[in-house]
Amino acid sequence: MKPRHLLLAVAVTAAVLAIAGCKKQPAEPAQPGVTAAPEGETADEFVARVNDEIRKGYPELTSAQWLSSTFINDDSERVSAKANERFLTQLRGWIEQSRKYEGQELKPDTARAILLLKQQAAMPPPKDPAKLEELTTLATRMEGMFGKGEYCHGEGTARQCSKLGDLEDILRSNRDYDAQLDAWKGWHTIAQPMRKDYVRFVELVNTGARDMGYADTGELWRSGYDMTPAEIAAETDRLWGQVKPLYEQLHCYARTQLQAKYGDRGTVPGAMLPAHLLGNMWQQDWSNLWDMMAPYPNAGDLNVSAKLNDLATQDYNLALAQHDGSPTAEDLADMRQAGRLATAKHMTERAQDFYTSLGMQKLPASYWDRTQFIQPRDRDVVCHASAWDMDMAGDVRTKMCIKPNEEDFTTIYHELGHVYYYLAYNKLPPLFQTGAHDGFHEAIGDTIVLAMTPQYLQSIGLMGEQQQSEQALINSQMRMALAKVSFLPFGLMIDRWRWGVFDGSIKPENYNQAWWELKAKYQGVAPTTARGEEFFDPGAKYHVPANTPYTRYFLSHILQFQFYKALCDTAGFKGPLHECSFYGNKEAGAKFQAMLARGASQPWQATLKEMTGSDKMDGAPVLEYFAPLQDWLKKQNEGKTCGWNARPMAAAPAAASTK
Ligand code: X8Z
Ligand code: ZN
């Protein structure tokens, strides 16, 4: 999530401008919080004024949001909710003012700016100011609840509270069945109290969506793709259909390995995978299962986390060495924190180096001063990683709670992708300062991650000696598949749930049931104990309380392979796709930069065409990249019955099969 996505850069409608003729409009009544349009303002003048007002108002909004995300308390939440309310009031006003240009013949850039204006809010503001205030308060509170969330257990002196990061550590590295189950269940308790707020939240955003002329918030979200809402929904089905066979093979292999490790407890009825055993709280990235899934454990060293851990030890020792005398417990805690910060900065410098190797600029000094690299010890923060453009003029930051592991290392590359997008399009008018579509924004850093081949990682000292063998190749493909292929159905199911919630086909009394039905259908994962409606498991995933649309990540996981292939072609790479790294290639960098600099100034199809030669999203490069692994998986799975039975939970209708 990034604030620009939360507020400025979401859903778009390609709806044709209604025909309203060019009659002079009656004077508009003044609205509190909205600058009145000067009389006779032309469409070009209107767009220029809105751009100007966005630029002026934006830093105050982002500062308030930065505060409420990096210093969660009642005051920062109040200030942030108010800033959001003011912005959304203004946005409503601009959208209303823009209606007078409907049906007029406009310059293409002006028409596009007005189109984008209408698609700014992921959280469509209701007309009624009381409802808007209620909405912004609720939204800020839910994100705060997620950020503050902790699982406390035990009594008296044995009482212990764990935050998300601690519980994720357990799933990452503890292979004890019950310890994982406890961590998984424990985290999901934080969402139970959100349910009531979320139900109300849905009512309020839907009121806002309807006030803006959309059927519901889901339709608004699906309107941001330079095609109709129905078309983009169908596109996601088509793309999923292309890559699903690959996921099914990976799922089948994972099940075998889980059974080898946990016996009967390695699967759940219906041949699905137990939700708490996949190394990740939401089963969206299975990289942490490497110990179980490595095809050839002796064929080379791919353990980046171990190297990062060594780096962390060095940084801690350096901090210790700078201390004279015998440190107190407090000194030691300070030094541990100083060591963590140094490691996080080292990891970020590594990521920056990839971008500068492509010819992109160094991050500004203010980035290093103002970024939140690690979790502070003295307050609650939203640890979920995000990238921020504070002022559209170079004050860019990331906010993470970096730990020395591979997942966080690649997330830094992901976040810097957002930052380099901001820096590249900052020259454009504010309304064009967003991704070609939101999936593009999510795909930039991940494209770089695909270019982080074992050879690249070895060259920067983060992997050991690499073998050139078939076995090493399969290992390296598996490593990437655990991160990328496992994600695909997850990327789809979150908004399948929200689209249903927003359009009313999923009712509050079935929220949890519908969630697990979709998890079963798309991912083939299931909980091992009943998750009735006393739970609100969607709320345990950041993007639900934070209201960040999620289809963007699914699209990104398709697009990033298209971008990667295009950049490899530009770099003149000739071998099999998975071997390509364009590290250091200035031509590839220039091509990438040109795409970023386009922002949203033209329909994404045109931008994609400039980059890849095609104006369609396409799963083929995913399949090309993973072709060796898919062959290998098919052999491993021979004789097994793959696929699963997405049996709905108790009391629901008949079983549905994925096949
Ligand atoms: O939320 C993120 C980024 C910030 S835009 C860290 N991601 C999704 C997630 O964590 O669920 C990146 C991959 C998917
Ligand atoms: Zn992102």
Tab-separated table of N, CA and C in Angstrom, residues 492-550:
chain	number	residue	atom	x	y	z
A	492	LEU	N	-5.684	-13.357	-6.614
A	492	LEU	CA	-7.010	-13.274	-7.206
A	492	LEU	C	-8.124	-13.338	-6.156
A	493	MET	N	-7.945	-14.198	-5.146
A	493	MET	CA	-9.101	-14.501	-4.283
A	493	MET	C	-9.494	-13.352	-3.352
A	494	ILE	N	-8.533	-12.522	-2.986
A	494	ILE	CA	-8.865	-11.460	-2.021
A	494	ILE	C	-9.958	-10.555	-2.589
A	495	ASP	N	-9.780	-10.126	-3.836
A	495	ASP	CA	-10.810	-9.238	-4.388
A	495	ASP	C	-12.023	-9.996	-4.894
A	496	ARG	N	-11.866	-11.288	-5.158
A	496	ARG	CA	-13.090	-12.065	-5.428
A	496	ARG	C	-13.969	-11.972	-4.176
A	497	TRP	N	-13.359	-12.036	-3.026
A	497	TRP	CA	-14.133	-11.913	-1.774
A	497	TRP	C	-14.691	-10.489	-1.655
A	498	ARG	N	-13.825	-9.497	-1.868
A	498	ARG	CA	-14.332	-8.119	-1.666
A	498	ARG	C	-15.351	-7.715	-2.713
A	499	TRP	N	-15.155	-8.132	-3.952
A	499	TRP	CA	-16.161	-7.804	-4.957
A	499	TRP	C	-17.517	-8.345	-4.504
A	500	GLY	N	-17.497	-9.562	-3.974
A	500	GLY	CA	-18.742	-10.169	-3.481
A	500	GLY	C	-19.305	-9.429	-2.283
A	501	VAL	N	-18.422	-9.011	-1.396
A	501	VAL	CA	-18.868	-8.259	-0.215
A	501	VAL	C	-19.490	-6.938	-0.663
A	502	PHE	N	-18.821	-6.259	-1.569
A	502	PHE	CA	-19.321	-4.949	-2.006
A	502	PHE	C	-20.626	-5.072	-2.803
A	503	ASP	N	-20.744	-6.120	-3.627
A	503	ASP	CA	-21.983	-6.185	-4.431
A	503	ASP	C	-23.110	-6.903	-3.680
A	504	GLY	N	-22.832	-7.312	-2.435
A	504	GLY	CA	-23.891	-7.869	-1.601
A	504	GLY	C	-24.104	-9.365	-1.790
A	505	SER	N	-23.375	-9.995	-2.724
A	505	SER	CA	-23.578	-11.440	-2.886
A	505	SER	C	-22.945	-12.213	-1.724
A	506	ILE	N	-22.000	-11.580	-1.033
A	506	ILE	CA	-21.493	-12.157	0.225
A	506	ILE	C	-22.013	-11.284	1.361
A	507	LYS	N	-22.818	-11.893	2.220
A	507	LYS	CA	-23.453	-11.114	3.288
A	507	LYS	C	-22.609	-11.187	4.563
A	508	PRO	N	-22.748	-10.176	5.429
A	508	PRO	CA	-21.959	-10.192	6.662
A	508	PRO	C	-22.033	-11.513	7.425
A	509	GLU	N	-23.210	-12.141	7.412
A	509	GLU	CA	-23.310	-13.384	8.202
A	509	GLU	C	-22.561	-14.544	7.557
A	510	ASN	N	-22.051	-14.329	6.328
A	510	ASN	CA	-21.262	-15.389	5.669
A	510	ASN	C	-19.844	-14.949	5.353
A	511	TYR	N	-19.411	-13.857	5.925
A	511	TYR	CA	-18.087	-13.331	5.561
A	511	TYR	C	-16.994	-14.402	5.650
A	512	ASN	N	-16.955	-15.081	6.781
A	512	ASN	CA	-15.840	-16.010	6.968
A	512	ASN	C	-15.989	-17.262	6.114
A	513	GLN	N	-17.208	-17.726	6.033
A	513	GLN	CA	-17.442	-18.924	5.215
A	513	GLN	C	-17.040	-18.658	3.768
A	514	ALA	N	-17.463	-17.504	3.253
A	514	ALA	CA	-17.149	-17.179	1.855
A	514	ALA	C	-15.646	-17.040	1.660
A	515	TRP	N	-14.987	-16.487	2.654
A	515	TRP	CA	-13.525	-16.331	2.590
A	515	TRP	C	-12.858	-17.691	2.402
A	516	TRP	N	-13.256	-18.644	3.231
A	516	TRP	CA	-12.591	-19.956	3.170
A	516	TRP	C	-13.027	-20.750	1.948
A	517	GLU	N	-14.221	-20.491	1.468
A	517	GLU	CA	-14.622	-21.147	0.215
A	517	GLU	C	-13.753	-20.664	-0.938
A	518	LEU	N	-13.472	-19.373	-0.944
A	518	LEU	CA	-12.628	-18.840	-2.023
A	518	LEU	C	-11.182	-19.307	-1.861
A	519	LYS	N	-10.709	-19.367	-0.626
A	519	LYS	CA	-9.344	-19.878	-0.405
A	519	LYS	C	-9.257	-21.317	-0.908
A	520	ALA	N	-10.317	-22.076	-0.637
A	520	ALA	CA	-10.317	-23.471	-1.078
A	520	ALA	C	-10.368	-23.545	-2.604
A	521	LYS	N	-11.252	-22.763	-3.173
A	521	LYS	CA	-11.439	-22.837	-4.623
A	521	LYS	C	-10.164	-22.454	-5.382
A	522	TYR	N	-9.603	-21.325	-5.024
A	522	TYR	CA	-8.461	-20.827	-5.805
A	522	TYR	C	-7.128	-21.409	-5.355
A	523	GLN	N	-6.902	-21.426	-4.029
A	523	GLN	CA	-5.581	-21.819	-3.536
A	523	GLN	C	-5.484	-23.288	-3.157
A	524	GLY	N	-6.630	-23.912	-2.893
A	524	GLY	CA	-6.557	-25.286	-2.390
A	524	GLY	C	-5.949	-25.343	-1.005
A	525	VAL	N	-6.222	-24.343	-0.181
A	525	VAL	CA	-5.767	-24.375	1.217
A	525	VAL	C	-6.995	-24.316	2.127
A	526	ALA	N	-6.842	-24.832	3.315
A	526	ALA	CA	-7.973	-24.858	4.242
A	526	ALA	C	-7.464	-24.840	5.675
A	527	PRO	N	-8.278	-24.309	6.587
A	527	PRO	CA	-7.878	-24.342	7.998
A	527	PRO	C	-8.080	-25.751	8.540
A	528	THR	N	-7.384	-26.070	9.612
A	528	THR	CA	-7.529	-27.428	10.147
A	528	THR	C	-8.586	-27.492	11.239
A	529	THR	N	-9.023	-26.331	11.692
A	529	THR	CA	-10.120	-26.330	12.670
A	529	THR	C	-11.192	-25.380	12.143
A	530	ALA	N	-12.411	-25.562	12.624
A	530	ALA	CA	-13.525	-24.783	12.074
A	530	ALA	C	-13.294	-23.285	12.274
A	531	ARG	N	-13.605	-22.534	11.263
A	531	ARG	CA	-13.492	-21.069	11.350
A	531	ARG	C	-14.877	-20.494	11.094
A	532	GLY	N	-15.693	-20.501	12.118
A	532	GLY	CA	-17.069	-20.024	11.982
A	532	GLY	C	-17.135	-18.508	11.932
A	533	GLU	N	-18.342	-18.012	12.022
A	533	GLU	CA	-18.551	-16.571	11.861
A	533	GLU	C	-18.181	-15.776	13.112
A	534	GLU	N	-17.722	-16.466	14.164
A	534	GLU	CA	-17.186	-15.695	15.301
A	534	GLU	C	-15.822	-15.113	14.932
A	535	PHE	N	-15.248	-15.614	13.841
A	535	PHE	CA	-13.968	-15.084	13.368
A	535	PHE	C	-14.206	-14.123	12.214
A	536	PHE	N	-13.178	-13.321	11.946
A	536	PHE	CA	-13.230	-12.448	10.768
A	536	PHE	C	-11.848	-12.531	10.118
A	537	ASP	N	-11.573	-13.690	9.531
A	537	ASP	CA	-10.222	-13.965	9.045
A	537	ASP	C	-9.730	-13.019	7.943
A	538	PRO	N	-10.613	-12.461	7.117
A	538	PRO	CA	-10.105	-11.497	6.118
A	538	PRO	C	-9.408	-10.304	6.782
A	539	GLY	N	-9.880	-9.927	7.975
A	539	GLY	CA	-9.317	-8.756	8.656
A	539	GLY	C	-7.889	-8.967	9.126
A	540	ALA	N	-7.425	-10.213	9.105
A	540	ALA	CA	-6.048	-10.495	9.534
A	540	ALA	C	-5.058	-10.247	8.401
A	541	LYS	N	-5.562	-9.913	7.225
A	541	LYS	CA	-4.694	-9.573	6.092
A	541	LYS	C	-4.738	-8.057	5.919
A	542	TYR	N	-3.581	-7.451	5.957
A	542	TYR	CA	-3.456	-5.989	5.992
A	542	TYR	C	-4.387	-5.258	5.017
A	543	HIS	N	-4.415	-5.718	3.775
A	543	HIS	CA	-5.099	-4.955	2.731
A	543	HIS	C	-6.608	-4.856	2.944
A	544	VAL	N	-7.164	-5.724	3.786
A	544	VAL	CA	-8.610	-5.639	4.043
A	544	VAL	C	-8.904	-4.474	4.990
A	545	PRO	N	-8.327	-4.450	6.211
A	545	PRO	CA	-8.580	-3.253	7.041
A	545	PRO	C	-8.026	-1.980	6.418
A	546	ALA	N	-6.964	-2.078	5.630
A	546	ALA	CA	-6.401	-0.867	5.021
A	546	ALA	C	-7.117	-0.496	3.728
A	547	ASN	N	-8.037	-1.339	3.294
A	547	ASN	CA	-8.814	-1.074	2.078
A	547	ASN	C	-7.950	-0.848	0.838
A	548	THR	N	-6.900	-1.608	0.703
A	548	THR	CA	-6.077	-1.521	-0.516
A	548	THR	C	-6.566	-2.578	-1.504
A	549	PRO	N	-6.981	-2.164	-2.690
A	549	PRO	CA	-7.404	-3.157	-3.684
A	549	PRO	C	-6.275	-4.153	-3.955
A	550	TYR	N	-6.644	-5.373	-4.300
A	550	TYR	CA	-5.615	-6.420	-4.371
A	550	TYR	C	-5.405	-7.006	-5.764
